[in-house]
PDB file of C-alpha atoms in Angstrom:
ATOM      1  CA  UNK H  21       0.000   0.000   0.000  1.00 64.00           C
ATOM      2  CA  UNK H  22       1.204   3.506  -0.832  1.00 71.00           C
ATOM      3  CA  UNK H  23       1.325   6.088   1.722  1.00 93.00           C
ATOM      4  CA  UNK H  24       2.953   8.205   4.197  1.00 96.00           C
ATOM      5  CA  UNK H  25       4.980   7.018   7.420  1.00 96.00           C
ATOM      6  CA  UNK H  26       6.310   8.695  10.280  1.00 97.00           C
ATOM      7  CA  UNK H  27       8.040   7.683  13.429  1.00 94.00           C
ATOM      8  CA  UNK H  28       7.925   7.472  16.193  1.00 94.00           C
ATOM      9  CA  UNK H  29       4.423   8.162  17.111  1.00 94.00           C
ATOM     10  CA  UNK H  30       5.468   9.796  20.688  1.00 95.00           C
ATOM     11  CA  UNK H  31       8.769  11.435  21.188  1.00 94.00           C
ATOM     12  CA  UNK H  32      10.275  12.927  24.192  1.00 93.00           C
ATOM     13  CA  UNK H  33      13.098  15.438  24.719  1.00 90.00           C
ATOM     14  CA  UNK H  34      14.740  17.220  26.753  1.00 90.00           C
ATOM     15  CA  UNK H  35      15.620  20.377  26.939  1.00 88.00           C
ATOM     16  CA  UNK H  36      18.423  21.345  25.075  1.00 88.00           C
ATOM     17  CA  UNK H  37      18.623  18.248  22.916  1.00 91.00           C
ATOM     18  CA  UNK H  38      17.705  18.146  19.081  1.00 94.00           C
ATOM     19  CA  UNK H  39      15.651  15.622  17.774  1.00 95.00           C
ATOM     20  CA  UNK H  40      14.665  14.158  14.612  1.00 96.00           C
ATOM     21  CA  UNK H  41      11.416  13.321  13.514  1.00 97.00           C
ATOM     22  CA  UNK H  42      11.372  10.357  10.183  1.00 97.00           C
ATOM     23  CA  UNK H  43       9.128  10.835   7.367  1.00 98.00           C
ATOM     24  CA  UNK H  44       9.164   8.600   4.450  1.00 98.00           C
ATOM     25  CA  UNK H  45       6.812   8.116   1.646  1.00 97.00           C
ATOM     26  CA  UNK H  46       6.160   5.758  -1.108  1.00 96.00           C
ATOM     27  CA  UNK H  47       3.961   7.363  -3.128  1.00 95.00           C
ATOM     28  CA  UNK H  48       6.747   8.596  -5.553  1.00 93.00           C
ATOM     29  CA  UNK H  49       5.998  12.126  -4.966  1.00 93.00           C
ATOM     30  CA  UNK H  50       8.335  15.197  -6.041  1.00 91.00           C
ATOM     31  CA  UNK H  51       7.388  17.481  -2.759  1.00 91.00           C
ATOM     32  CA  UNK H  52       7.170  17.055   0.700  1.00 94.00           C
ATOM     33  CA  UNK H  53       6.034  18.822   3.516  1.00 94.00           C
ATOM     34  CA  UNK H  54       6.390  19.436   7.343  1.00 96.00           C
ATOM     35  CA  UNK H  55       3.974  21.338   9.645  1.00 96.00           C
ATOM     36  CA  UNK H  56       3.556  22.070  13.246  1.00 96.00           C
ATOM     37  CA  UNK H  57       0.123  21.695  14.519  1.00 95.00           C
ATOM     38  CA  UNK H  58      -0.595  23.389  17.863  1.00 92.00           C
ATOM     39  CA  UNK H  59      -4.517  23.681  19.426  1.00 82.00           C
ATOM     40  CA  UNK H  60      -6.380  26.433  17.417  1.00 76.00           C
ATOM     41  CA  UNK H  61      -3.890  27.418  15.601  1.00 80.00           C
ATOM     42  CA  UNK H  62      -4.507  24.862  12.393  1.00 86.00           C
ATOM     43  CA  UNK H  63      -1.296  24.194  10.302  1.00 91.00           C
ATOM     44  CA  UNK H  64       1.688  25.834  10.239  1.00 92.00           C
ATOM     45  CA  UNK H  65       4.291  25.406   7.733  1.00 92.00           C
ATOM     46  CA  UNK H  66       7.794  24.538   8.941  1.00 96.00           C
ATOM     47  CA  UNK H  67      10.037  23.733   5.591  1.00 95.00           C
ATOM     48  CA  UNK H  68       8.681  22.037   1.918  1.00 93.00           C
ATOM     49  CA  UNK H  69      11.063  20.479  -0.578  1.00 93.00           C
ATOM     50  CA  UNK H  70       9.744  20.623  -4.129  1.00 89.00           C
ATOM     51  CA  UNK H  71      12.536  18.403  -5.089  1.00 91.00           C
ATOM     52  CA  UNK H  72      15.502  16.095  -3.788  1.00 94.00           C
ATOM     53  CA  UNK H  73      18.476  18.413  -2.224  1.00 95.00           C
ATOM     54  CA  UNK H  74      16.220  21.151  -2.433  1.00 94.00           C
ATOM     55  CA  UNK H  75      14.219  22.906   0.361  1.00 95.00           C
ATOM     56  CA  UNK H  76      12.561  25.971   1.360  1.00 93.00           C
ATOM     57  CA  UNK H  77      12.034  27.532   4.316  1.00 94.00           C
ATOM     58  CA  UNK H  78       8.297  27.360   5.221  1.00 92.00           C
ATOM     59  CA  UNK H  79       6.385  30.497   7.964  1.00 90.00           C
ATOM     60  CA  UNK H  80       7.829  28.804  10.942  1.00 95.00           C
ATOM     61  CA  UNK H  81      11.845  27.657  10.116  1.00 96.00           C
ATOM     62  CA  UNK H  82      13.468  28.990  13.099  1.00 96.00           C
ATOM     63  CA  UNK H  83      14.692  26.452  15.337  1.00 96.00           C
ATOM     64  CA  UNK H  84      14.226  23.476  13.007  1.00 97.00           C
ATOM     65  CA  UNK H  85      15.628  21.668  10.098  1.00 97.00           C
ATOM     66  CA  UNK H  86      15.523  19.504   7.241  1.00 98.00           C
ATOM     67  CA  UNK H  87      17.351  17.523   4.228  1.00 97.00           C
ATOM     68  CA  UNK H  88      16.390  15.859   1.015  1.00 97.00           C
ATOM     69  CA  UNK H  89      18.538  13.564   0.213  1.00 97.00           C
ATOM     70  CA  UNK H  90      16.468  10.868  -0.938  1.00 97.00           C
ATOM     71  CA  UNK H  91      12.642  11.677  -2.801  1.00 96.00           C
ATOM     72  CA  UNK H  92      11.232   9.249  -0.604  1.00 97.00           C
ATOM     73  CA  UNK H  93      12.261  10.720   2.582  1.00 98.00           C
ATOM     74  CA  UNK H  94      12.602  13.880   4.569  1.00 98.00           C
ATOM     75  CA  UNK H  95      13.649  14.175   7.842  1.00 98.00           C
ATOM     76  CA  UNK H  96      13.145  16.962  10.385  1.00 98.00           C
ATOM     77  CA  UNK H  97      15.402  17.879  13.239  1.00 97.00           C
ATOM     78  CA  UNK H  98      13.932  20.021  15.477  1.00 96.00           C
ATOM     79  CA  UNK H  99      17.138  21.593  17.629  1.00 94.00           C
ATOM     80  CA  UNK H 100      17.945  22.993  20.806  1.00 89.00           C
ATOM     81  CA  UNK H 101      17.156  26.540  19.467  1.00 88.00           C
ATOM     82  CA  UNK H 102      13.144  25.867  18.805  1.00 89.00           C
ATOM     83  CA  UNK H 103      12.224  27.423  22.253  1.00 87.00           C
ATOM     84  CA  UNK H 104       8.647  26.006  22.449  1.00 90.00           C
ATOM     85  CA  UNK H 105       8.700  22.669  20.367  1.00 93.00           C
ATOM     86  CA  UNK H 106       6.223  20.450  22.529  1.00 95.00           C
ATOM     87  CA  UNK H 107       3.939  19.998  19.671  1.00 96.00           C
ATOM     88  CA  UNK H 108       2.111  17.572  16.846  1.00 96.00           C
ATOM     89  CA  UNK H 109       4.313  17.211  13.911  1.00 97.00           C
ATOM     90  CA  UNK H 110       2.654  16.170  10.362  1.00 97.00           C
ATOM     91  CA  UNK H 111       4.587  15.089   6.814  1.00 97.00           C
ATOM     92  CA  UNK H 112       2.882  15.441   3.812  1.00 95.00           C
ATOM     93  CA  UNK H 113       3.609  14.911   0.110  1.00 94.00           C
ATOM     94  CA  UNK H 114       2.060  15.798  -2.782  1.00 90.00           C
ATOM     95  CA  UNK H 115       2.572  15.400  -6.440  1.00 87.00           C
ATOM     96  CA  UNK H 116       4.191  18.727  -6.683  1.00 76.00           C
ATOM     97  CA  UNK H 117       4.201  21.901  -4.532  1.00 64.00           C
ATOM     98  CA  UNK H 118       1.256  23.449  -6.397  1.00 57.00           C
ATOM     99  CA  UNK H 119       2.869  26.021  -8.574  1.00 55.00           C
ATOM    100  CA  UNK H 120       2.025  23.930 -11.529  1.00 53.00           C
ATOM    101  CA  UNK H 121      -1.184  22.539 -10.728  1.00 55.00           C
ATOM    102  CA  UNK H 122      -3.593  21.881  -8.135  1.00 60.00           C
ATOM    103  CA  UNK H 123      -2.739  18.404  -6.055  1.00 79.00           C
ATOM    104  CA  UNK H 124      -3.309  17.217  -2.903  1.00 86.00           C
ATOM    105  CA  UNK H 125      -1.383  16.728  -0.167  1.00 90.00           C
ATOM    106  CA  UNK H 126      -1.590  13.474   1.714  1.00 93.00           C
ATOM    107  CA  UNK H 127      -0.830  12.935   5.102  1.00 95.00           C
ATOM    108  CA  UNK H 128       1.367  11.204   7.290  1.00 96.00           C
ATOM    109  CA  UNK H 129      -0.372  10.005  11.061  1.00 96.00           C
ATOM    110  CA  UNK H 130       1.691  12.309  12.521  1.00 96.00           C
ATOM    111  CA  UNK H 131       4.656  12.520  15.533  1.00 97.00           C
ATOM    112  CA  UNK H 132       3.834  14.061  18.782  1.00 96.00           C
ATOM    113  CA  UNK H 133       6.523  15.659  20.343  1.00 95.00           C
ATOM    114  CA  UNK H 134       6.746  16.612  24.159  1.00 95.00           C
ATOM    115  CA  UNK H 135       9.775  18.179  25.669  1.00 91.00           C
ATOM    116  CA  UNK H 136      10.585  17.278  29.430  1.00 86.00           C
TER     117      UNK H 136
ATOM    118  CA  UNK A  24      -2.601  37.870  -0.210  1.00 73.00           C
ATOM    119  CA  UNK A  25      -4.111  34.194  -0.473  1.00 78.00           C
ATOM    120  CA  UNK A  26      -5.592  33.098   2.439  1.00 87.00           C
ATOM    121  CA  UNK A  27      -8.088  30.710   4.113  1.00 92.00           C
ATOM    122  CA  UNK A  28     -11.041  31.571   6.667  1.00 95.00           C
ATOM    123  CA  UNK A  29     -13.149  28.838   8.713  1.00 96.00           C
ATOM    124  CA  UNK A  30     -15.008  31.490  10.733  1.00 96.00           C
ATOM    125  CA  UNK A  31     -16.034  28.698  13.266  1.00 96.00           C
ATOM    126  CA  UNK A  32     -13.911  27.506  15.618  1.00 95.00           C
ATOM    127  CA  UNK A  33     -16.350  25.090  17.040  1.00 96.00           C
ATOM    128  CA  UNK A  34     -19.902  23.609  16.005  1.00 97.00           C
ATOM    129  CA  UNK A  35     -21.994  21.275  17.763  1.00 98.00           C
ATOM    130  CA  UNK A  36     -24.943  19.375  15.985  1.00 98.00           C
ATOM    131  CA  UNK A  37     -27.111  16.726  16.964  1.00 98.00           C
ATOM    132  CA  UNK A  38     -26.746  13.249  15.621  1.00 97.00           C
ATOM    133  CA  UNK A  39     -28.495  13.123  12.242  1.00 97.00           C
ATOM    134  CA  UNK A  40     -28.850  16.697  11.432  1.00 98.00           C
ATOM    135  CA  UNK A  41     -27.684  18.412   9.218  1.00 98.00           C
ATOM    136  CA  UNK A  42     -24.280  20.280   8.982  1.00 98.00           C
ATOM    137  CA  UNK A  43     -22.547  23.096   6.850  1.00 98.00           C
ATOM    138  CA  UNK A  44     -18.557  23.904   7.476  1.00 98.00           C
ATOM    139  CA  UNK A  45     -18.324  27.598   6.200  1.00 98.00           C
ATOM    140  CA  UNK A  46     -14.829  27.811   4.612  1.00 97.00           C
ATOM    141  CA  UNK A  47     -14.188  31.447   2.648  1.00 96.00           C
ATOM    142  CA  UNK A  48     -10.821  32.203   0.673  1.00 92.00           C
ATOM    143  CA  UNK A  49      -9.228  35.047  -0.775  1.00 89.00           C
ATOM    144  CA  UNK A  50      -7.555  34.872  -3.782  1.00 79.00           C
ATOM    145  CA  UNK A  51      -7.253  36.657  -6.959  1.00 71.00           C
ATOM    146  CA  UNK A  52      -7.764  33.735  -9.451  1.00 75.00           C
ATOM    147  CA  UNK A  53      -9.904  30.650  -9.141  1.00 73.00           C
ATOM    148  CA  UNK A  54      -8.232  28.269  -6.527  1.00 81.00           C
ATOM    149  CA  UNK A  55      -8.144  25.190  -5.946  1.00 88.00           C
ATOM    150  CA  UNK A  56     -10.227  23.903  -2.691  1.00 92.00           C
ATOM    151  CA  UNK A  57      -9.887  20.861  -0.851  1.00 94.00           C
ATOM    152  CA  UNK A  58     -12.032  19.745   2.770  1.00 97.00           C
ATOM    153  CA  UNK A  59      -9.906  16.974   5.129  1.00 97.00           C
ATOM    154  CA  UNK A  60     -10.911  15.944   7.827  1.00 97.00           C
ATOM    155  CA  UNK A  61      -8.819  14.949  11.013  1.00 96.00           C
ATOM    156  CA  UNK A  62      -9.753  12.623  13.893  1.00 93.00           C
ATOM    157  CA  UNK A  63      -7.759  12.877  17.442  1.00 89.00           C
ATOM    158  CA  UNK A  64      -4.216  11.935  17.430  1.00 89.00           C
ATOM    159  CA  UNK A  65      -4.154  11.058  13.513  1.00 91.00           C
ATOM    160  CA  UNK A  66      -3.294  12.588  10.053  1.00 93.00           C
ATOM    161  CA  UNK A  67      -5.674  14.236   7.969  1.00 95.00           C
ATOM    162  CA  UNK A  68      -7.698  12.653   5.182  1.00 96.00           C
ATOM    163  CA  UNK A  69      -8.651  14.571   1.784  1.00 96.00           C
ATOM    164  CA  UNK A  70     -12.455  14.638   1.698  1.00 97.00           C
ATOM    165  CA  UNK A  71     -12.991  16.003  -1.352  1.00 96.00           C
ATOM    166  CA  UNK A  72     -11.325  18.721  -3.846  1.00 93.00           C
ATOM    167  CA  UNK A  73     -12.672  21.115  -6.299  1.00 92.00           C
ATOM    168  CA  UNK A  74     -10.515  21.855  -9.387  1.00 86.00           C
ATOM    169  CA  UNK A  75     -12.952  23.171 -11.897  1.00 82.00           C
ATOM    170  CA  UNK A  76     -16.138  22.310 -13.700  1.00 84.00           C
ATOM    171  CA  UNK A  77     -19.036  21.392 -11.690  1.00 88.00           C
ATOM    172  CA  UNK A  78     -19.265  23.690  -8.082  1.00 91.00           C
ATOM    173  CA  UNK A  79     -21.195  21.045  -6.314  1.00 96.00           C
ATOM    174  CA  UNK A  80     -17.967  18.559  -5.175  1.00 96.00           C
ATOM    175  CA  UNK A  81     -19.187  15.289  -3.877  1.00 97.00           C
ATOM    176  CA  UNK A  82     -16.811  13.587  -1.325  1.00 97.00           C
ATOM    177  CA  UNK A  83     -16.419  10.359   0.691  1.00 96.00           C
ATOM    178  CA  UNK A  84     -18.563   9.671   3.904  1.00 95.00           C
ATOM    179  CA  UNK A  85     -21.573  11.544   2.534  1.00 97.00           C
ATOM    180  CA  UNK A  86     -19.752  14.788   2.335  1.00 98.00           C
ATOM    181  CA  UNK A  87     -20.364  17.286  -0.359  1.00 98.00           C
ATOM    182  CA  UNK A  88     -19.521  21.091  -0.847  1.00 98.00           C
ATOM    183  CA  UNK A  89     -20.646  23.637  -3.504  1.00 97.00           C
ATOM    184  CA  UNK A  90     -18.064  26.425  -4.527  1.00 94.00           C
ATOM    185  CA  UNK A  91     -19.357  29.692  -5.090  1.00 94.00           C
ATOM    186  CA  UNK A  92     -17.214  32.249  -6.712  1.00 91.00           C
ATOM    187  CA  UNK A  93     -19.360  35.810  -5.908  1.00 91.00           C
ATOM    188  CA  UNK A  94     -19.436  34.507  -2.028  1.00 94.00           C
ATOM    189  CA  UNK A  95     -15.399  33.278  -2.703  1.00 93.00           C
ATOM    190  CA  UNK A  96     -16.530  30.668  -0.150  1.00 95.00           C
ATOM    191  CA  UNK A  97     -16.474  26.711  -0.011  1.00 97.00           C
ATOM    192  CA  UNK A  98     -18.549  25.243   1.995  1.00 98.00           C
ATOM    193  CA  UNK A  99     -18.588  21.799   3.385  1.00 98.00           C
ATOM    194  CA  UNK A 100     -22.433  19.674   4.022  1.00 98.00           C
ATOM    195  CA  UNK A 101     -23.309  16.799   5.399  1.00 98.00           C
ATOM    196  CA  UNK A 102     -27.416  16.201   5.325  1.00 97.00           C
ATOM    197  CA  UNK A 103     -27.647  13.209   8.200  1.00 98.00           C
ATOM    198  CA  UNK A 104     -24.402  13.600  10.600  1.00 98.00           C
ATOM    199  CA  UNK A 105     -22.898  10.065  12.344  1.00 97.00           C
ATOM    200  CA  UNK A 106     -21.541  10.615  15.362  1.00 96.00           C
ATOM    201  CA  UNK A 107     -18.151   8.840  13.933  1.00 96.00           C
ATOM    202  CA  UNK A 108     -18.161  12.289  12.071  1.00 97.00           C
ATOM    203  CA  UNK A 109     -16.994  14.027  15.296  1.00 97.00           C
ATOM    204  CA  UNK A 110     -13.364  15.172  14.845  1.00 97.00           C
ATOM    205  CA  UNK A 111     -11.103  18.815  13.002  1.00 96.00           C
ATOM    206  CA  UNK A 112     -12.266  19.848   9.889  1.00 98.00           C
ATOM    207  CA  UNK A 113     -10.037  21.753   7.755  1.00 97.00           C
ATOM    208  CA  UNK A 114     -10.350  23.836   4.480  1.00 96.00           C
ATOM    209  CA  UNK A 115      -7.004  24.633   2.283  1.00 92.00           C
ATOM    210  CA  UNK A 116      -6.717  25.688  -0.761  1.00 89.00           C
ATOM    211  CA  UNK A 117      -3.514  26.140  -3.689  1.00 83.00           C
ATOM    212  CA  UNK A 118      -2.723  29.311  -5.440  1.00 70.00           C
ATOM    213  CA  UNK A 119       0.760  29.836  -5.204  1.00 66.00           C
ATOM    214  CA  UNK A 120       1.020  28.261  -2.131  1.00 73.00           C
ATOM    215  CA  UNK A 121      -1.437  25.260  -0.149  1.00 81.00           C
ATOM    216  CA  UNK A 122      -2.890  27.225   3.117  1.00 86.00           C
ATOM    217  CA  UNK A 123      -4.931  26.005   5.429  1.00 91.00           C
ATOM    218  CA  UNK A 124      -7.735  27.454   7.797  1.00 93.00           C
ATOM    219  CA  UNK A 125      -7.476  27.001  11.509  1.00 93.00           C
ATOM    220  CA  UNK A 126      -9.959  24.077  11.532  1.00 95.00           C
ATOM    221  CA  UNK A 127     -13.149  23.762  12.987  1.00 97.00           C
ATOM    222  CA  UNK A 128     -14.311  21.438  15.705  1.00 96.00           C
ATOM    223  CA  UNK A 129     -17.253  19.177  15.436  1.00 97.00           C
ATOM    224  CA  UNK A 130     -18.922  17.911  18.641  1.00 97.00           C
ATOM    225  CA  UNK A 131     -21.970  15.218  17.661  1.00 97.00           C
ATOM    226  CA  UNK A 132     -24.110  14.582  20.419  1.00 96.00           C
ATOM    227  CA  UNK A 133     -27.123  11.993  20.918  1.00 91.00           C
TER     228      UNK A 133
END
């Protein structure tokens, strides 16, 4: 089955140490996504990658971040400078970004990060 | 600027009424509009999408929504709500860039 994984499910940290979050997809898509979900405040986008050893900065970069080496997978590292990064973490993926057509993004289940 | 408005933040309906999402974008072309749908804990899941042609979308679980270009809104329906439909609904749409709305809430009750 195609899709979208991430792991772990839970993840704790501690202060001061960096973390990274797995995201890997099968569904031989060019972009990727990572946002940061906090309670009413819907999506926020950390980073995209449109393609492989490419990325772009998303509206919330600071303190987090991210490589492309391989088109199925894009990690995120969230580091010692995010100063509030207790948070739910999705991955998406989509066809493309959207500049050249309208596609979906499908989701991964998600990685909830708590810092100690 | 594109954008993407759920004006409510949290809706309550009784088991097998009816329900209506409003969703309302701004941008200066025709976007592209999608409804997902997220439970607790989980990723989201695409509902439906509107690309162009017909404005009335129809979408899995029951769900339909009907773009309207003079009201630049997207609204989501449902006319008998399941109380497995309780969970974040979220609008987004593509321009130059996917954006989301904050979500809203649905609470089903007996």
């Amino acid at each position: 089955d195609g899709g979208i994984t991430q792991s772990p499910k839970y993840l704790f940290r501690k202060e001061g140490q960096n973390v990274t979050l797995s995201c890997e997809q099968n569904l031989n898509h060019d972009a990727m996504y990572w946002y940061r979900q906090d309670p009413g405040q819907g999506l926020r986008l950390i980073y995209y990658s449109q393609i492989v050893n490419d990325f772009q900065k998303g509206d919330i970069a600071e303190g987090y971040s991210v490589s492309r080496e391989k088109k199925e997978s894009f990690p995120l590292t969230v580091t010692s400078a995010q100063k509030n990064p207790t948070a739910f973490y999705l991955c998406a993926s989509s066809i493309d970004t959207g500049l050249a057509g309208a596609y979906e993004q499908f989701f991964g289940p998600g990685t909830r990060l708590t810092v100690l | 600027a594109q954008s993407v408005t759920q004006p409510d933040i949290h809706i309550t309906v009784s088991e097998g009424a009816s329900l209506e999402l409003r969703c309302n974008y701004s941008y200066g072309a025709t976007p592209y509009l999608f409804w997902y749908v997220q439970s607790p804990g989980q990723g989201l899941q695409l509902l439906l999408k509107y690309f162009s042609g017909d404005t009335l979308v129809q979408g899995i679980k029951g769900f339909e929504a009907e773009f309207k270009r003079s009201q630049s809104s997207f609204n989501l329906r449902k006319p008998s709500v399941h109380w497995s439909d309780a969970a974040e609904y979220f609008c987004g749409s593509t321009g130059n860039q996917f954006y989301f709305g904050t979500g809203t809430s649905l609470t089903v009750i007996p």
